[in-house]
Amino acid sequence: MWLRISCDLAFTIKTPTPFILMLRPRSGEEQWIEHDEFKLFPNVPIIEFTDGYGNLCQRLIAPLGDFRIHTTSDVQTSEFVDVDLYAPFVEIQNLPNNVLCFLSPSRYCESDRFNDMANTITSGKLPGYQQVLAIEDWLRKTISYIPGSSEYPMSAIEVNKKGSGVCRDLAHLGIALCRSLSIPARMVVGYLHDLKPMDMHAWFEAYVGGRWYVFDATQTGAKGGYVSVGYGLDASDVAIFTQFGPEIDIIQQQITVVQIKN
């Protein structure tokens, strides 16, 4: 399916402010970018670089006054996510070097605290995809998904204790549970077709059977329409914008995802 994604951000800047943005999706195995636009109002110098996870990032200094960012991309992505119930667990010694970092505890995913819980949730499941599927199902049944319920990221421990959260919070707990079983897992932020309410979205991917698979406890079935923008250990790596210095006023954050052709 072909999707047109767009993001409009508007700020009131009180003093010239450095920004790092993560707003441009890149082509890869699961998606193809046919056309994209990146516009700044007013126009200022911008530098693009690739971070340690391969994400396209942009850095700039926002000027005093009203500052707006508009991005749009036409993206080909799958109508359904891939599923392989028999994708096996990959032994640590056989993991690619660039996957190893997704085994370790991180700021919001304290995987070293969830081993007993993860083993209980996945009891009787085949090592690999079926374990992650059991974790996703447990999250869906146990942790309430409440859009807009948390302004700041919660760690896996906090989400488990509270029993509810937004998409990134459920992803944090899913990642921590996977890593506690020595299954690499990473945070993904991006767009999702037909998400309600529409906003930027977060989910997680687990590495089993020699590749990454999508898991999202906020959705049901194998529906696709995902467009990835950023990958990382947790939410601290995948903010769509990071500003440095005095607080700024966010006037607008509008996300649009429409299907333009099959």
Coordinates of C-alpha atoms in Angstrom, one line a residue, residues 21-23 51 53 55 57 168 172 186-190 200-203 229-242:
L21 CA 15.1 16.5 14.6
M22 CA 14.3 12.9 13.5
L23 CA 11.5 13.4 10.9
D51 CA 23.1 8.6 14.1
Y53 CA 21.3 3.4 14.7
N55 CA 18.4 7.1 11.6
C57 CA 18.7 13.3 11.8
R168 CA 5.7 4.0 23.9
H172 CA 9.1 -0.2 26.8
R186 CA 14.3 -2.3 19.8
M187 CA 12.0 0.7 20.0
V188 CA 10.5 2.1 16.8
V189 CA 8.8 5.4 16.3
G190 CA 6.9 6.5 13.2
M200 CA 3.1 9.8 16.0
H201 CA 3.2 6.1 17.1
A202 CA 5.6 3.8 18.8
W203 CA 5.9 0.0 18.8
V229 CA 11.2 6.9 11.2
G230 CA 13.5 6.1 14.1
Y231 CA 15.0 3.0 15.8
G232 CA 16.7 2.9 19.2
L233 CA 17.1 1.2 22.6
D234 CA 14.1 3.1 24.0
A235 CA 12.3 6.4 23.8
S236 CA 15.4 8.4 24.7
D237 CA 16.9 7.5 21.2
V238 CA 13.9 8.2 19.0
A239 CA 12.4 11.7 19.9
I240 CA 11.1 13.4 16.7
F241 CA 12.5 16.6 18.0
T242 CA 14.9 17.5 20.8

